[in-house]
Tab-separated table of C-alpha atoms in Angstrom:
chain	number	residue	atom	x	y	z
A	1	UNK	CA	2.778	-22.242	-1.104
A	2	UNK	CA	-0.550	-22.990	-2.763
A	3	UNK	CA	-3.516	-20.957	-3.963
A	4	UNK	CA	-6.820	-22.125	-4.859
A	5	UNK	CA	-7.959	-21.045	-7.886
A	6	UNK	CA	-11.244	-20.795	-10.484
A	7	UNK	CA	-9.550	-19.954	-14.059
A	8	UNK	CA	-6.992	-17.518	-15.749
A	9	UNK	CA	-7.242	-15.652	-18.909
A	10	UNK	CA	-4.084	-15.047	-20.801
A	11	UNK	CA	-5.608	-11.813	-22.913
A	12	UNK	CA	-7.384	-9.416	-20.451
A	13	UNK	CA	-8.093	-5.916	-21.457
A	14	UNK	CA	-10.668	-5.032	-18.960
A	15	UNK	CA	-8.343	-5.573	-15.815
A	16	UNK	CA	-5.952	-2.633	-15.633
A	17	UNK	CA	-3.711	-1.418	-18.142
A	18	UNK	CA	-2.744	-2.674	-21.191
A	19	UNK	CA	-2.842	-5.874	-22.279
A	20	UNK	CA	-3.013	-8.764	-18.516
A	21	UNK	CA	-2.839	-12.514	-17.555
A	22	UNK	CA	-5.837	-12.429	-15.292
A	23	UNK	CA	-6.020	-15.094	-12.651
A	24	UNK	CA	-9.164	-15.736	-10.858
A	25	UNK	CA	-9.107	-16.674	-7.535
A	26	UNK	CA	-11.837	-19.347	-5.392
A	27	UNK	CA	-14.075	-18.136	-2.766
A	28	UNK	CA	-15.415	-14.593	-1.719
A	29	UNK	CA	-17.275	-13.479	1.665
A	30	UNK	CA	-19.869	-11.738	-0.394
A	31	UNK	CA	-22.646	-12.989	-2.095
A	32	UNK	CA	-23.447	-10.042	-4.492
A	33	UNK	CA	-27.149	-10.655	-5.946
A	34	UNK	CA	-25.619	-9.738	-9.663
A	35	UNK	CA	-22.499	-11.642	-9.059
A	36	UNK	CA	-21.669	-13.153	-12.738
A	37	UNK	CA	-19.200	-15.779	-11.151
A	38	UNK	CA	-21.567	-17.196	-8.267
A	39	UNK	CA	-19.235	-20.186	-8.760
A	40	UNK	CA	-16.216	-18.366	-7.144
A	41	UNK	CA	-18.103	-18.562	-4.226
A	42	UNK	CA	-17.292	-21.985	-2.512
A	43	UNK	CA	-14.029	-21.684	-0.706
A	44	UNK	CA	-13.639	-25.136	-1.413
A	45	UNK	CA	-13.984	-25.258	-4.931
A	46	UNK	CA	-11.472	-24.901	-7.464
A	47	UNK	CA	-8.189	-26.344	-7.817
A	48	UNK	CA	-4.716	-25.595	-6.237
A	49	UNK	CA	-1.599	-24.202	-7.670
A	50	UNK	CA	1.549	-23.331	-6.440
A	51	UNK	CA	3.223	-19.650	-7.379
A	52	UNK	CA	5.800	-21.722	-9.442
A	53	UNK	CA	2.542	-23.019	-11.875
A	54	UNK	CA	1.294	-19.947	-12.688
A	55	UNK	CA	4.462	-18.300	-13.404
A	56	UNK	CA	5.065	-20.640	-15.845
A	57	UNK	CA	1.669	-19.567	-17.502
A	58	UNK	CA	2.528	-15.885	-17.969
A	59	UNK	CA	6.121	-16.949	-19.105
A	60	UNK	CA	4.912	-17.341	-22.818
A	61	UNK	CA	2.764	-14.344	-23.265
A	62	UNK	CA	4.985	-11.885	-21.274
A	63	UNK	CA	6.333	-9.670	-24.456
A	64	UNK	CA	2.328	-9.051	-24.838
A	65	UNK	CA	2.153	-7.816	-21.084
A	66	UNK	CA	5.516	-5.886	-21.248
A	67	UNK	CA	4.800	-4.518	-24.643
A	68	UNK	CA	1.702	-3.081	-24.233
A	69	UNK	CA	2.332	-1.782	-20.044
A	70	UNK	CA	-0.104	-4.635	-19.033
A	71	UNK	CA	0.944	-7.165	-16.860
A	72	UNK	CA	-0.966	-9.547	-14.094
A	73	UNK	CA	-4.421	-8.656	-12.331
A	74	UNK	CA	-5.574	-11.342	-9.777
A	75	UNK	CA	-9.758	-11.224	-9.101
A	76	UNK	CA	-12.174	-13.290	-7.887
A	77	UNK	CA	-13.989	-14.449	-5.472
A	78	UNK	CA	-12.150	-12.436	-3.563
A	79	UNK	CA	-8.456	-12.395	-3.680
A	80	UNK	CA	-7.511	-11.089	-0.188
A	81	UNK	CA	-8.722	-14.080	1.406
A	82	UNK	CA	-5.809	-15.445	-0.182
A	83	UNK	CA	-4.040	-12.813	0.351
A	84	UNK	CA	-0.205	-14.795	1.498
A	85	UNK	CA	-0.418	-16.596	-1.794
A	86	UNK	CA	-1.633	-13.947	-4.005
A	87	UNK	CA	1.772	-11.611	-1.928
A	88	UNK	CA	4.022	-14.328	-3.383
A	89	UNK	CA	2.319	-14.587	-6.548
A	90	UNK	CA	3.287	-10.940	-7.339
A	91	UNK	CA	6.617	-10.793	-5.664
A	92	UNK	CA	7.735	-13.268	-8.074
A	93	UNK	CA	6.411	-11.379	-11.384
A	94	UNK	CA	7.896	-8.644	-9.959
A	95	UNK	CA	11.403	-9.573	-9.174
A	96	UNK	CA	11.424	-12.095	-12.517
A	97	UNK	CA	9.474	-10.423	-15.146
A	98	UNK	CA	9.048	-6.661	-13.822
A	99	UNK	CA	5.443	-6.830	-14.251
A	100	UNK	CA	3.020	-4.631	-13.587
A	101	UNK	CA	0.642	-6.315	-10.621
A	102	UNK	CA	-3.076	-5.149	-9.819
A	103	UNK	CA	-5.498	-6.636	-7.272
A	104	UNK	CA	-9.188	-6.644	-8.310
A	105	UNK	CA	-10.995	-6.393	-4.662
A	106	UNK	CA	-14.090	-5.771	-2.817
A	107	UNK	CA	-12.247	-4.061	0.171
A	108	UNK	CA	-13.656	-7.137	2.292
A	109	UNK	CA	-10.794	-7.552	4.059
A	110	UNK	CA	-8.889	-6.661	7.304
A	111	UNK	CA	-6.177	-4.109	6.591
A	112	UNK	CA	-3.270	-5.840	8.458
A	113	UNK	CA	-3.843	-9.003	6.370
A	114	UNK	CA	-3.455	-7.242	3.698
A	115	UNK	CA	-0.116	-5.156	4.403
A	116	UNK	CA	2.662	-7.790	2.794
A	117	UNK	CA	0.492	-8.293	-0.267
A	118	UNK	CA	-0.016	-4.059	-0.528
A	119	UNK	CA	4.051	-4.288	-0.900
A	120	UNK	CA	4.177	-6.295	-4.326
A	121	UNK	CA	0.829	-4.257	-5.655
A	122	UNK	CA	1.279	-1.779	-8.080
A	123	UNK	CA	-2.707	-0.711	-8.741
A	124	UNK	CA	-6.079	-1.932	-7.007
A	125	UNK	CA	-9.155	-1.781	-8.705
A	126	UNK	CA	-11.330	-1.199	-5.523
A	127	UNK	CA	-15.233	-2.292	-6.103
A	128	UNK	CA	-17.317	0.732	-4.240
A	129	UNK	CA	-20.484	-1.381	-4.954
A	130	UNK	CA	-23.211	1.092	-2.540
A	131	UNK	CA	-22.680	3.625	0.014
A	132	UNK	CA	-25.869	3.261	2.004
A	133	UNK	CA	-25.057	0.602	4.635
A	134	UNK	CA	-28.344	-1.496	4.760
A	135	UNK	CA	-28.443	-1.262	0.623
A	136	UNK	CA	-25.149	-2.914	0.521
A	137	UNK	CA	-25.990	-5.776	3.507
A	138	UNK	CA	-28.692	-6.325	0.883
A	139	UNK	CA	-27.260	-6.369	-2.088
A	140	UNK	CA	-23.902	-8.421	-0.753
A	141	UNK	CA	-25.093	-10.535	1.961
A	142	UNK	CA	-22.307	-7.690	4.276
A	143	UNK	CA	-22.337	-4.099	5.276
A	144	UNK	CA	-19.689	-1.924	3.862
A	145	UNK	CA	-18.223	-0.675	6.664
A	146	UNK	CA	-14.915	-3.109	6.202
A	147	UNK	CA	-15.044	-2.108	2.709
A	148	UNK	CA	-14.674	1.418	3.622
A	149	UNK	CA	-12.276	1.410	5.979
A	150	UNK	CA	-10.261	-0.484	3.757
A	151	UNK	CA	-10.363	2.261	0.835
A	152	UNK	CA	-9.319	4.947	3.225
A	153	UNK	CA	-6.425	2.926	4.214
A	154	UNK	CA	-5.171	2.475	0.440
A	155	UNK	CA	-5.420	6.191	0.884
A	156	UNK	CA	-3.460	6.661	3.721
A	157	UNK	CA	-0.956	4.331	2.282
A	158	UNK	CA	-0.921	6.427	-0.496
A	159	UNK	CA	-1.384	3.109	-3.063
A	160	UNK	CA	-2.660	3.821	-6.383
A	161	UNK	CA	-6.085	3.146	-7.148
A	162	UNK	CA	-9.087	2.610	-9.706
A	163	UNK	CA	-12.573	2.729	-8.179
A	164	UNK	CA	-15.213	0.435	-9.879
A	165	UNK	CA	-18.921	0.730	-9.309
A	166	UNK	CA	-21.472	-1.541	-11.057
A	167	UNK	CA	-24.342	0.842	-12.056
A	168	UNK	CA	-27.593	-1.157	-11.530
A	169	UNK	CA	-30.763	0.494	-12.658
A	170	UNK	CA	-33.175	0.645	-9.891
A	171	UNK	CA	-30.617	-0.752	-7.510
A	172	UNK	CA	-27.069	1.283	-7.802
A	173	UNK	CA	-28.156	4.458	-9.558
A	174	UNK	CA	-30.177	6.218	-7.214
A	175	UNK	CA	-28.819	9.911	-7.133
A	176	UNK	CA	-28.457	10.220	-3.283
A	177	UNK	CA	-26.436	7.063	-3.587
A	178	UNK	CA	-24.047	7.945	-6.512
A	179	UNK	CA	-23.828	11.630	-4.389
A	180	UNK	CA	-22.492	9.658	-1.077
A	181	UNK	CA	-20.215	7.696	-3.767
A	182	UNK	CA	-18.705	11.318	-4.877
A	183	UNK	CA	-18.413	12.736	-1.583
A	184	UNK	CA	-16.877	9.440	-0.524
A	185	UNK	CA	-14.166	9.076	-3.695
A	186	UNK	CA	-13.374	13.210	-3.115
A	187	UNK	CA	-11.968	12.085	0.585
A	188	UNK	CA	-9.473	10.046	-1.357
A	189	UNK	CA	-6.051	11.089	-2.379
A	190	UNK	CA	-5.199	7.950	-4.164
A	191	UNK	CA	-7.474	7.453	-7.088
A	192	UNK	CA	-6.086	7.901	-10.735
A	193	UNK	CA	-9.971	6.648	-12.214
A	194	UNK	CA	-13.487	5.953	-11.733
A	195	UNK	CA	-15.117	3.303	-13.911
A	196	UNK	CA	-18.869	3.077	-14.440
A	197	UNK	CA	-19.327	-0.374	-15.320
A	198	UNK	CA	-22.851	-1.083	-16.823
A	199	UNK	CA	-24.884	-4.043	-15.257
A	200	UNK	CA	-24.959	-7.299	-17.688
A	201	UNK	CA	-26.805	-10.709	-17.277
A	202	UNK	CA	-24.161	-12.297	-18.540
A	203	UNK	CA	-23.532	-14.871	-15.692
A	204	UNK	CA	-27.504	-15.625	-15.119
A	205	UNK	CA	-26.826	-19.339	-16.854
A	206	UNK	CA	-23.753	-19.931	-13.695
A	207	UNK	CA	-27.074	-19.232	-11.509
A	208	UNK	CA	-29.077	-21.412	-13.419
A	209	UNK	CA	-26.534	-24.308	-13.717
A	210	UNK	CA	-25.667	-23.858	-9.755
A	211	UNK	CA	-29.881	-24.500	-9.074
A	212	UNK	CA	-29.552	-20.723	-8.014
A	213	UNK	CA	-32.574	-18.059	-8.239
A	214	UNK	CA	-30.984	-14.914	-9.933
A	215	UNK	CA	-32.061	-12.732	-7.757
A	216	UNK	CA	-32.322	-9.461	-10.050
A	217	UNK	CA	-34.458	-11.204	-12.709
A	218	UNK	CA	-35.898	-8.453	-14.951
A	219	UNK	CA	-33.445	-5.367	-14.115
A	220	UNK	CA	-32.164	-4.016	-17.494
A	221	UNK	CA	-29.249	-3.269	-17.979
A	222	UNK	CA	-28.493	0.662	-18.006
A	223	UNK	CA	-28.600	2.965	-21.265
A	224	UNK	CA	-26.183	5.140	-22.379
A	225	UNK	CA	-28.012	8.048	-20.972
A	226	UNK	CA	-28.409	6.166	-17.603
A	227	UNK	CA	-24.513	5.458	-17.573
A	228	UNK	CA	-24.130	9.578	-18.490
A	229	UNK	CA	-26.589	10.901	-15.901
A	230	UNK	CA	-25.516	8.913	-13.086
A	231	UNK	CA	-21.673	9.856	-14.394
A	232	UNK	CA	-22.831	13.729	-13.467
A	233	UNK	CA	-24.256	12.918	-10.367
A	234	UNK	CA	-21.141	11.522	-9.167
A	235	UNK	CA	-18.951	14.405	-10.906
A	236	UNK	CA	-20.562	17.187	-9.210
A	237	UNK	CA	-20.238	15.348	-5.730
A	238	UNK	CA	-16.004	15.209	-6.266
A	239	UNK	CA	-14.439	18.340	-5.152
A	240	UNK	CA	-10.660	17.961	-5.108
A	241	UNK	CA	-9.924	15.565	-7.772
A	242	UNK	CA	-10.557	15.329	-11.396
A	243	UNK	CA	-10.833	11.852	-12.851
C-alpha cells in the first residue's frame, strides 16, 4: 500500500508525548485562512511511500521514541483522507516497535472511514478550530458539523484524546466562542488535555511562494495575557473534567 506524503521530522516534541517521528501527510479538505502548510493542500502533490519506507525511517531513531514515551504522530493535510494507509502505517509500529501512535486531525472525516485506523491509535490530537458554525465555514472553507460529530464519536469510543485550538486574536478568542468551546469539551469523557496554541505567521512565505494572498495579514499574534484570559474563559465553561 502507498501513502502520499509532504515531509517527516525525525525529532518532534510538539506532537504528543515525548520525543516523535512526525510524518506529514498530502492533501486536506480544509483550507484554513492561517494554515502554515498551504502546500499540504493539493491532493496531488507530494510523493508516495509505501508503509515498508517509512518504517525503515523510524528504525534508527527508535531508542529516542521508546526512551523518552514518544513514538510516531502522523499530521497534515489531513491524515484521515488517507486514512487505510495511515491504519497500516501504525499497525506495523505497533506490532514491530511497540510504539506509541497519535493522529493529528481536524475531525473532517466520516466516522466509519475512520474505524480500522481508530484500532492502531493510541492518542488523537483533535483540532476544535471554532464552535460557531458560519465562523468556521469562514475561517476553513467547511462547517464544523463533521468535525463535531466526529469528536463525540472518539468519545463514545472512549479513545484518548488532546484537544487543540489555535487562539487567533480577533478571530478565535472571542469569549462567547471559547464559552461554546468549554461547554463543548465538558460533554466529552475522553480528553486527558487542552492546548492553547498561540497564532504564528510562520508559514506566510508558503503563501507567498504558492502566489497565495495570506488572508489574515496584520492579526498579531496573541500575548501572554490574551493566551491566559481566553484560558479562563474556557475553564469556567468545563464542568466535569479538570484538564
Amino acid at each position: 500500500m502507498k501513502g502520499r506524503i509532504h515531509s517527516m521530522e525525525t525529532f518532534g516534541t510538539v506532537d504528543g508525548p515525548g520525543i516523535r517521528f512526525v510524518l506529514f501527510m498530502q492533501g486536506c479538505a480544509l483550507q484554513c485562512q492561517f494554515c502554515h502548510n498551504p502546500d499540504t493542500w493539493d491532493t496531488t502533490g507530494g510523493r508516495q511511500v509505501t508503509v515498508e519506507e517509512i518504517v525503515a525511517e523510524i528504525e534508527p531513531y527508535l531508542p529516542y521514541y521508546k526512551g523518552s514515551g514518544g513514538g510516531i504522530t502522523v499530521t497534515g493535510g489531513e491524515p484521515t483522507l488517507q486514512a487505510p494507509f495511515v491504519a497500516e502505517l501504525f499497525k506495523a509500529c505497533k506490532e514491530r516497535f511497540g510504539l506509541h501512535t497519535a493522529l493529528d486531525s481536524s475531525g473532517f472525516c466520516e466516522t466509519s472511514h475512520a474505524e480500522a485506523l481508530m484500532a492502531h491509535t493510541d492518542l488523537v490530537l483533535l483540532d476544535l478550530k471554532q464552535m460557531n458554525k458560519k465562523k468556521h465555514e469562514w475561517l476553513t472553507s467547511q462547517p464544523n458539523d463533521r468535525i463535531l460529530k466526529f469528536a463525540r464519536w472518539l468519545s463514545s469510543i472512549g479513545k484518548p484524546a488532546w484537544i487543540r485550538h489555535v487562539l487567533i486574536p480577533g478571530v478565535t478568542d472571542n469569549a462567547e466562542d471559547l464559552n461554546a468551546l468549554g461547554e463543548f469539551i465538558s460533554l466529552l469523557t475522553n480528553v486527558e488535555k487542552l492546548e492553547l496554541l498561540p497564532y504564528h505567521r510562520m508559514g506566510v512565505y508558503k503563501w507567498q511562494a504558492l502566489g497565495r494572498t495570506y488572508p489574515l495579514e496584520g492579526v498579531p499574534t496573541p500575548t501572554e495575557r490574551d493566551i491566559r484570559r481566553a484560558r479562563e474563559v474556557i475553564d469556567r465553561a468545563m464542568k466535569h473534567i479538570v484538564l
